[in-house]
XYZ file of C-alpha atoms in Angstrom:
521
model
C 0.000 0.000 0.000
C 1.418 3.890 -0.722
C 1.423 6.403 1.417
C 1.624 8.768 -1.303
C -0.474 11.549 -2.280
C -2.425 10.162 -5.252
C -3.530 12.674 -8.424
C -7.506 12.667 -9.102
C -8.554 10.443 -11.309
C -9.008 11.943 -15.326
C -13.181 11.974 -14.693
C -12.647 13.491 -11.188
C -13.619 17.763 -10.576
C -10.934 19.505 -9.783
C -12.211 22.930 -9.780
C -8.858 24.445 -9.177
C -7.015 23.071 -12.340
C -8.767 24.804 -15.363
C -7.745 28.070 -14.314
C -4.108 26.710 -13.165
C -3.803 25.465 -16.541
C -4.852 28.402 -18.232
C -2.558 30.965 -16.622
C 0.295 28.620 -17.305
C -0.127 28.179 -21.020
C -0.781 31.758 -20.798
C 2.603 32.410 -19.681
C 4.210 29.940 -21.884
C 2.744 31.387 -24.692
C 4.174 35.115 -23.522
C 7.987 33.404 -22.946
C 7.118 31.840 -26.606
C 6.826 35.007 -27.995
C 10.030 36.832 -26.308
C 11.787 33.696 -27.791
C 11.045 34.830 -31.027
C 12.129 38.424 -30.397
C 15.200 37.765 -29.444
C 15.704 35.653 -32.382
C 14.461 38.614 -34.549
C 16.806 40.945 -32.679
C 19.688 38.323 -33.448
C 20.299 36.677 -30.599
C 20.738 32.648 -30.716
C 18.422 31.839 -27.310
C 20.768 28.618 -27.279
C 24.286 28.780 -27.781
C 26.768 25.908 -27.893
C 28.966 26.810 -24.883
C 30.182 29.507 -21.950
C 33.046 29.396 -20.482
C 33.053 29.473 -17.272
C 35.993 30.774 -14.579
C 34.385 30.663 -10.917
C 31.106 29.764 -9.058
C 28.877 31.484 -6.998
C 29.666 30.177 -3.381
C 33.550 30.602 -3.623
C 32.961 33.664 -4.802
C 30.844 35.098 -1.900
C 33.335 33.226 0.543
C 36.571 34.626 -0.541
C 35.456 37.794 -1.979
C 38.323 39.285 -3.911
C 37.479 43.288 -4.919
C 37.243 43.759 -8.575
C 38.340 40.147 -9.525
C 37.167 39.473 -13.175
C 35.047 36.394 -13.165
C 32.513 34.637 -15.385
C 30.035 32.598 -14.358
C 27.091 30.662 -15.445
C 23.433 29.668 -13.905
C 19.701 30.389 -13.478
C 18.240 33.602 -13.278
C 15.821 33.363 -9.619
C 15.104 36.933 -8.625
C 14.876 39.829 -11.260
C 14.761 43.819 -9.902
C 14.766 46.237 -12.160
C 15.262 50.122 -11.723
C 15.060 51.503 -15.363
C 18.358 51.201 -17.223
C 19.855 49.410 -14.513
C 18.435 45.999 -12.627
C 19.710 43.062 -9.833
C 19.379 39.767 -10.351
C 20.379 36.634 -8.476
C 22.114 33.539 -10.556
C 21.909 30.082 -8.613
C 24.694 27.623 -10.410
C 25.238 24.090 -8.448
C 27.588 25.491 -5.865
C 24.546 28.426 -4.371
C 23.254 32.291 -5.330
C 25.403 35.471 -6.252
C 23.652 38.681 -7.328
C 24.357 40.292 -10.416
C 24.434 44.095 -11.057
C 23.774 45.400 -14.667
C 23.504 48.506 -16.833
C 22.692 49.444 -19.882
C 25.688 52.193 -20.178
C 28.009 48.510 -19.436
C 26.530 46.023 -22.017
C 25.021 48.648 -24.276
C 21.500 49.386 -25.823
C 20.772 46.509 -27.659
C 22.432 43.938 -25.014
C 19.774 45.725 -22.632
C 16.990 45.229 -24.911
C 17.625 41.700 -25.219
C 17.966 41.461 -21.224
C 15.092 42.931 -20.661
C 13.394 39.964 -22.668
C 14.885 37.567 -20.187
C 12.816 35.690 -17.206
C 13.176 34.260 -14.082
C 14.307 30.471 -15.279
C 16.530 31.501 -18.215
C 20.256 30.943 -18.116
C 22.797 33.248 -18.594
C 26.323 33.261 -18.786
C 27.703 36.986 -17.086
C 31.470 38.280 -17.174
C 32.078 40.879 -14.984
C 34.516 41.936 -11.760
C 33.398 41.737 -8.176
C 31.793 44.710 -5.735
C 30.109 45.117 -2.825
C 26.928 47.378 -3.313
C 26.232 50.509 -0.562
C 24.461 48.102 1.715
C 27.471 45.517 1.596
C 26.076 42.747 -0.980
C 28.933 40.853 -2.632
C 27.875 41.381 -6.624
C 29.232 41.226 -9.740
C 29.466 44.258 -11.795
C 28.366 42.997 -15.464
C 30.497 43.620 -18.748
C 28.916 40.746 -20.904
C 25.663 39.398 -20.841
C 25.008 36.225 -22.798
C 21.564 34.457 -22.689
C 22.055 30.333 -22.859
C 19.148 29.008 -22.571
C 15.858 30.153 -22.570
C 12.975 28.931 -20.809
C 9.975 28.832 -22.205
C 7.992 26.962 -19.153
C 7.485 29.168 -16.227
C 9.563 27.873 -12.593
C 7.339 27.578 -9.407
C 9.038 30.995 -7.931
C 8.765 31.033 -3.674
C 8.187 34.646 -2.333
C 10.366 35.400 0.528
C 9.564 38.283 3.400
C 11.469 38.962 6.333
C 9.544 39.574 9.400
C 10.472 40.552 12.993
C 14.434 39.173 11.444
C 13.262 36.137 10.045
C 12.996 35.206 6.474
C 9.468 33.832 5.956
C 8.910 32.124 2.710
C 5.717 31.976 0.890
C 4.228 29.569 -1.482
C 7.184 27.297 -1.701
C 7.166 24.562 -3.892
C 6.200 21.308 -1.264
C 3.619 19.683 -2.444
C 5.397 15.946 -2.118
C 3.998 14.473 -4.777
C 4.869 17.455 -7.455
C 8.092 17.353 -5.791
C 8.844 14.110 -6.485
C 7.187 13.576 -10.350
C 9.246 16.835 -10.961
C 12.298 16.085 -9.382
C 14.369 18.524 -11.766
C 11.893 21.535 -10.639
C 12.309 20.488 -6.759
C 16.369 20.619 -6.811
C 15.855 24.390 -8.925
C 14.079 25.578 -6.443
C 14.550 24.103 -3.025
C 18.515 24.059 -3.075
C 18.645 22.221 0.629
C 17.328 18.799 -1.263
C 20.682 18.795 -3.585
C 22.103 18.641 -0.483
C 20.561 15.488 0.736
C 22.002 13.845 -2.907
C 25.572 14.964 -2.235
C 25.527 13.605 1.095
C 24.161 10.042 -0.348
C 27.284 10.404 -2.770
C 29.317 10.776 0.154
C 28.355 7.823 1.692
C 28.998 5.820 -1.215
C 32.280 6.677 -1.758
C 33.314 6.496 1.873
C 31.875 3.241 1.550
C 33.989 2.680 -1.718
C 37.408 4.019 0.097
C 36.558 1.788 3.252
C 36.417 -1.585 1.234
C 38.805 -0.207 -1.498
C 41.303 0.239 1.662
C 40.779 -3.180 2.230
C 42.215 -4.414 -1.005
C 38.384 -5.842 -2.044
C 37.658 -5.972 -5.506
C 34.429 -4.207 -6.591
C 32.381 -6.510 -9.119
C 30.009 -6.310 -11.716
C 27.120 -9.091 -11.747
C 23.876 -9.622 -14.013
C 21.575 -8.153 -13.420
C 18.681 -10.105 -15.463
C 18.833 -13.378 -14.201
C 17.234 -17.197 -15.273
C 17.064 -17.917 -11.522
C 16.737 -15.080 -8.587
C 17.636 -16.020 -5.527
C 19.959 -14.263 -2.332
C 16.785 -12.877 -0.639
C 12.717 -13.344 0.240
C 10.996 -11.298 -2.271
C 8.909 -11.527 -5.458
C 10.801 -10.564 -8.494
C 9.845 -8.851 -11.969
C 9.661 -10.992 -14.450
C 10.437 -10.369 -18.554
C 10.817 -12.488 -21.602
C 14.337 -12.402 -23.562
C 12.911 -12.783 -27.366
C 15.865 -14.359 -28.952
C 16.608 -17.180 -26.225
C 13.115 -17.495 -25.936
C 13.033 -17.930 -22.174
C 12.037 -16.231 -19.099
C 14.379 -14.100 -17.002
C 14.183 -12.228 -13.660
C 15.302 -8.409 -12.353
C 17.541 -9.244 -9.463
C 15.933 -9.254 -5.825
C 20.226 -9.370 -4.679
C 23.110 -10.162 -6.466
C 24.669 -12.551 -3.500
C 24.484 -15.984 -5.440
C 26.743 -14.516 -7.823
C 29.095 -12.722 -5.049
C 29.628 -16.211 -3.697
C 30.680 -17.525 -6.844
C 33.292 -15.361 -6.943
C 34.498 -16.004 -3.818
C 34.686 -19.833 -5.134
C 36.726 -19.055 -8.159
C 39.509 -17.481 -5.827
C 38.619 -13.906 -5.022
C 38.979 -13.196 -1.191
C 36.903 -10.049 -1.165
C 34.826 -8.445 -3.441
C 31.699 -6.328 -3.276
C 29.227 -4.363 -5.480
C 26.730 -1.528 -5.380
C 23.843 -2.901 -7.296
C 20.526 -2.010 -8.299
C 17.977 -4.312 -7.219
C 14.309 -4.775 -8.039
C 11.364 -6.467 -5.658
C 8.191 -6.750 -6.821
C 6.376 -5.427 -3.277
C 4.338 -3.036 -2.127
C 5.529 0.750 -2.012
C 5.809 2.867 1.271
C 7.549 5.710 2.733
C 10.984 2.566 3.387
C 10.252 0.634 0.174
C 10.693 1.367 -3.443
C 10.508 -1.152 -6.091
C 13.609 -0.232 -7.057
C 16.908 0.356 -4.906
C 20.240 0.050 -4.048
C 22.633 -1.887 -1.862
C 26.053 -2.931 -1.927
C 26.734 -6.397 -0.794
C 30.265 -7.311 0.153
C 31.696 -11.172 0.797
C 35.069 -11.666 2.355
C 36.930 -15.539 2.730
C 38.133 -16.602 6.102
C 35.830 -14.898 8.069
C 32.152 -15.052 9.918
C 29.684 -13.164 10.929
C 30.972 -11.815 14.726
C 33.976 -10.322 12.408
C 31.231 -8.828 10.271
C 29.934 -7.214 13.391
C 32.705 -4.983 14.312
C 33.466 -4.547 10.303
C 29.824 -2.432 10.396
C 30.619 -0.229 13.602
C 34.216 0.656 11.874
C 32.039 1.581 9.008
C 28.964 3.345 10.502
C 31.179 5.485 12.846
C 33.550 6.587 9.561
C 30.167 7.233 7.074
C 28.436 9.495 10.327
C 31.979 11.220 10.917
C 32.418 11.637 7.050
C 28.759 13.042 6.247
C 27.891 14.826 9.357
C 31.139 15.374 11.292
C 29.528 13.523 14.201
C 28.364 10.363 15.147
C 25.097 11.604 16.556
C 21.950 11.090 14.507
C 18.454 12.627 14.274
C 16.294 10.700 12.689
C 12.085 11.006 12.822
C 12.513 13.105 16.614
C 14.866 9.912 17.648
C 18.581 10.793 18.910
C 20.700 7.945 19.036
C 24.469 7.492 18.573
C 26.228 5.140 15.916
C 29.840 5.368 18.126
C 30.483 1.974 18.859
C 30.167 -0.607 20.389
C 26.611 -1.814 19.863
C 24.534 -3.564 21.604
C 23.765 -7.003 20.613
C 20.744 -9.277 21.020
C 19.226 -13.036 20.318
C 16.251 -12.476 18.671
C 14.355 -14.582 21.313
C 15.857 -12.520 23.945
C 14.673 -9.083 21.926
C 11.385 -11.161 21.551
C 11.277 -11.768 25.567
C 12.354 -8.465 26.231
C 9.655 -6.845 24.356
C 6.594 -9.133 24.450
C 7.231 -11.336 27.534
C 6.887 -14.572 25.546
C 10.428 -16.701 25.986
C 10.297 -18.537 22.699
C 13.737 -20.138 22.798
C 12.868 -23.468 23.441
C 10.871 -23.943 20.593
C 13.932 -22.195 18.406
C 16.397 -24.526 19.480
C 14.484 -27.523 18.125
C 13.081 -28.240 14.864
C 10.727 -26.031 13.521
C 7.992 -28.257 12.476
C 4.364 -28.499 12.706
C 3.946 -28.293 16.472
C 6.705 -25.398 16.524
C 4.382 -23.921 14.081
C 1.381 -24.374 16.137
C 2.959 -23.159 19.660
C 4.259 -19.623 17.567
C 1.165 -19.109 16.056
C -0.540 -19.179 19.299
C 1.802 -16.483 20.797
C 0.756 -14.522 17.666
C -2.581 -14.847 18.282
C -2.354 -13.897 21.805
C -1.006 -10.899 21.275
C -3.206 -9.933 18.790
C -1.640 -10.421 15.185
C -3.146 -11.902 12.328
C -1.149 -14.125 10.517
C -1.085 -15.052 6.625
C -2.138 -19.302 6.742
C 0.224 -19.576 4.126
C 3.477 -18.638 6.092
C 5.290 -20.748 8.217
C 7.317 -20.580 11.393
C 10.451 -18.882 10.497
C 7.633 -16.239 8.795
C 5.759 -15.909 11.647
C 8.782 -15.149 14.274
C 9.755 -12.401 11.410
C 6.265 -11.265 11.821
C 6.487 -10.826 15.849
C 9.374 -9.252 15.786
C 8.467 -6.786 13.387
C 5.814 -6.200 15.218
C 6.771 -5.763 18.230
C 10.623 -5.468 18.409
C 11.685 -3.582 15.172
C 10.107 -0.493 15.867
C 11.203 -0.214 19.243
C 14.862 -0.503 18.465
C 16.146 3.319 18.746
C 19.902 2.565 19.393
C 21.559 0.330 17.307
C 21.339 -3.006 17.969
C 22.618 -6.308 16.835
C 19.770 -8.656 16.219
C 21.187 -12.031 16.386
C 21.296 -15.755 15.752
C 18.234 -16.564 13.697
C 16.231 -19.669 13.079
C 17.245 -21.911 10.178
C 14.552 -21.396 8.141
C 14.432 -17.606 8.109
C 17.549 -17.919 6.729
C 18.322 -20.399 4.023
C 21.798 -19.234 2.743
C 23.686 -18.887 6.289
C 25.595 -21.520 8.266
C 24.155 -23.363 11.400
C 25.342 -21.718 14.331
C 28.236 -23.264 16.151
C 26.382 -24.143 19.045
C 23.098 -23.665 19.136
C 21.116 -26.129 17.773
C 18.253 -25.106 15.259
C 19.670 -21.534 14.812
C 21.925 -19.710 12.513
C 24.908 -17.651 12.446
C 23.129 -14.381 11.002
C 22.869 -10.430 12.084
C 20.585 -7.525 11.206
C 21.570 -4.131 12.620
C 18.741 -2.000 13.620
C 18.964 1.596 14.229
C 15.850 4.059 14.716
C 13.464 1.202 14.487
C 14.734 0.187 10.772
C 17.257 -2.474 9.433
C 19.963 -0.947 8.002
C 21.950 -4.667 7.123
C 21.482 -7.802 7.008
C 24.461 -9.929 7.457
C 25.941 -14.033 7.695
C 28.579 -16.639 8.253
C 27.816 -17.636 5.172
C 26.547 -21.491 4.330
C 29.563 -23.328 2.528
C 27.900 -27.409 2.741
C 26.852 -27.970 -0.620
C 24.412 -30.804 0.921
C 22.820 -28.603 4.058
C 22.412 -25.844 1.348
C 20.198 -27.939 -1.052
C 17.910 -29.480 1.516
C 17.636 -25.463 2.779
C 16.870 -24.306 -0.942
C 14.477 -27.452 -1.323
C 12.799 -26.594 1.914
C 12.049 -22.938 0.868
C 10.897 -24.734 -2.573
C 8.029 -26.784 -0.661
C 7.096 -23.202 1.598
C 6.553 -21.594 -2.124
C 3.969 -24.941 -3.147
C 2.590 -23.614 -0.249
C 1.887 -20.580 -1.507
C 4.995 -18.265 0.048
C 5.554 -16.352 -3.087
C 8.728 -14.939 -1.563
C 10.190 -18.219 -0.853
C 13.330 -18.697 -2.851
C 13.752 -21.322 -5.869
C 16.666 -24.129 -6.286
C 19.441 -22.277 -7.992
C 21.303 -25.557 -9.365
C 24.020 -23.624 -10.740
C 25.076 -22.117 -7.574
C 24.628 -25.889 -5.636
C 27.343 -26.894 -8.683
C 29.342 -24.019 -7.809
C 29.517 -25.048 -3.755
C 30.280 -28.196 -4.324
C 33.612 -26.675 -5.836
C 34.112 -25.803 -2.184
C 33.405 -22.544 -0.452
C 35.923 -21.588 1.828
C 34.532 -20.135 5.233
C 32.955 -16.818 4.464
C 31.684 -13.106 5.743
C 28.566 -11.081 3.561
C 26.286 -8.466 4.389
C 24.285 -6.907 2.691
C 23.947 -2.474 2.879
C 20.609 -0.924 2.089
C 22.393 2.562 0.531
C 18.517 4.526 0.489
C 17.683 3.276 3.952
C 21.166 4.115 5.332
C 21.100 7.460 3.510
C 17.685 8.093 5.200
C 18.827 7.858 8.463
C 22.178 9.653 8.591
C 20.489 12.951 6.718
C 17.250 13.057 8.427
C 14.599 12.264 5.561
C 11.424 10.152 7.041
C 10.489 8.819 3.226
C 12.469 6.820 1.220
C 11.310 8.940 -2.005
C 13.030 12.047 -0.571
C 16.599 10.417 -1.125
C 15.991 9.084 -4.297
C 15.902 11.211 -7.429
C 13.291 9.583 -9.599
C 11.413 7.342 -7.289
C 8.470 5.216 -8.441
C 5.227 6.782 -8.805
C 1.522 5.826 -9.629
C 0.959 7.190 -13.750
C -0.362 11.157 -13.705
């Protein structure tokens, strides 16, 4: 189900939109027209190239008086004042106002200004001033119009009252926002810097495992068997092999083969595709990078993601405290680390650890689905137990989980592609950190028996005859490829949106992508 805000349907009134409508095409129409002035008046409304010297932030930093500088970038703010006029050019580093005359760029150069709008791009060459109230400007010589636009900008009016700037009609309608994603970094210049920061945690991510000496991979990513996760996949038809392919739900399968053929670590940032439902922490589409080292398990894992969550925090936000949703928590290790029957004890009263550490069959089934029903949850018939203790926790665990917390030692059968834990019987060597009541990674000691693995894959086979449509399939390729011999092995798995959520702030997972999935207009 979406939380988002959906448009009305084509046959629904919306009394505001006819007039909305009008008055745009109204004003295209106008900017249409100017277009072909300027043409008349010989000016080419597109050029080829600028070149550009400095940008507008530097420049208002380390203001140097009467330095000759020519810069590029969107005209936001016009004031004019007769033969003379302000305006304010926003390139990708921020704003710098511009000061021109008509005595400086001459009659015709004026005219031709005077046909620009708020929107257009211009390229200006000119030295640097402050004006009588103190305003670092630039002084224009040349003028040059490179690109004009002929679609009006959502323009926010800004007031200052009682010393605070108030702004007015911004453009925050979410859904616009999003569709329009182009229109949203124009004008609201703090969401370009939620991207940068997502940039930076990717390549402090890069540097960490780079560092490392791990070997960053490319894998397929249309595949004749998904597998590495529980999820429904996309499905499409390759014409010329005539057979059916899937959009990978992970790329881990492959990851391990690697790590057969001889590489000790590698790792990749992949897209991945799940064919679920869509929320404010789930897009169809999204990233993670998955990373598989030899030699190692999943307690080495552990203190691998507190190096790493401590440097990304330090590297993005110079701290490693973190507000996330009105939550304050801290990602300085160490962190705290929990079964999941104890976090299931802790946070329901009901001690299921017993029936973990023996088989989970049909009266394991029946004694969890009781619990479930006791405290109130309705469960799918369809699932089985390893579902249903997913289901309780995130229920009533996950969301509780401020600080971030190791959630440990899982039942088999949650997790078919991890090794049985080293001494507790019926569980598995497997990790999920949680931080603000959201998994950030998901992590193993990754299954190497060739033989435990099949009768794992085969199990998950007879919970989709069920009807699990998640359940993964028997990947006999991959069985080949283990019984090559695995040697002993570390993954994990990083959600990049999720993580990049959390460490800037943003409560929806559409507000850190650029072009997230939406419903048709």
């Amino acid at each position: 189900m979406s939380t988002q805000h959906q448009s009305p349907l084509p046959d629904t009134p919306n009394p505001s939109a006819a007039p909305q409508h009008e008055d745009e095409n109204n004003l295209i129409h106008t900017r249409k027209e100017k277009l072909l002035q300027l043409r008349a008046m010989g000016v080419d409304p597109y050029p080829h190239a600028f070149d550009v010297t400095h940008f507008a932030a530097p420049l208002v930093e380390t203001f140097e008086e009467n330095l000759t500088v020519s810069v590029a970038g969107r005209m936001m703010t016009v004031r004019n004042m007769g033969k003379a006029a302000f305006f304010n050019v926003q390139d990708s580093s921020g704003r710098i106002q511009i000061y021109v005359r008509k005595d400086d760029i001459g009659e015709a150069g004026y005219n031709a200004f005077k046909l620009f709008d708020i929107g257009d791009i211009v390229g200006v060459k000119g030295y640097m001033f402050r004006t009588k109230t103190g305003e670092i400007s630039i002084h224009t010589k040349e003028l040059t119009l490179l690109s004009k636009s002929v679609r009006p900008m959502p323009v926010a009016k800004e007031q200052e009252v009682n010393g605070e700037k108030v702004v007015y009609d911004a453009f925050a309608d979410k859904e616009m926002r999003y569709r329009q994603r182009y229109l949203d970094l124009m004008v609201n210049p703090e969401v370009r810097e939620v991207f940068r920061k997502r940039t930076k945690i990717v390549r402090t991510i890069r540097e960490f495992l780079d560092e490392k000496g791990y070997l960053e991979v490319e894998t397929p990513i249309l595949q004749p068997v998904y597998g590495g996760a529980a999820a429904r996949p996309f499905v499409t038809h390759h014409n010329t092999l005539d057979m059916t392919l899937y959009l990978r739900i992970a790329n881990e399968l492959y990851l391990k083969r690697l790590i057969i053929g001889g590489f000790d670590g590698v790792y990749e940032f992949s897209k991945d595709f799940r064919n679920e439902g869509m929320d404010r922490f789930h897009n169809p589409e999204f990233t993670q990078v998955e990373f598989y080292v030899a030699y190692k398990d999943y307690l080495w894992m552990m203190t691998q993601v507190e190096t790493l969550f401590e440097k990304i925090a330090l590297a993005v936000n110079g701290t490693t405290k973190v507000s996330f949703a009105g939550k304050e928590f801290d990602l300085k290790p160490p962190y705290r680390r929990l079964t999941i029957a104890e976090s299931i004890k802790e946070y329901t009263g009901k001690d299921i650890e017993g029936i973990l550490s023996g088989s989970l069959g049909s009266q394991a089934e029946t004694e969890l689905r009781a619990i479930a029903t006791e405290l109130g949850l309705k469960l799918d018939p369809n699932i089985g137990s390893g579902k249903i203790i997913d289901e309780l926790f995130g229920e009533f665990v996950e969301p509780k989980l401020i600080d971030p917390t190791f959630i440990t030692d899982y039942p088999a059968e949650m997790s078919p592609l991890t090794k049985k834990h080293r001494s507790k019987a019926g569980l598995v060597e497997r990790f999920e950190l949680i931080a603000a009541g959201k998994e950030l990674c998901n992590s193993y000691s990754e299954l190497n028996d060739p033989v435990d693995q099949r009768e794992r894959l085969e199990l998950q086979a007879s919970l989709r005859a069920r009807g699990d449509t998640e359940a993964m399939p028997v990947d006999e390729d991959f069985l080949r490829a283990l019984e090559h011999a695995m040697p002993p092995t570390a993954g994990i798995g990083i959600g990049i949106d999720r993580l990049t959520m959390i460490i800037t702030g943003q409560t929806a997972i559409q507000d850190v992508l650029f072009f997230p999935q939406m419903r048709p207009e």
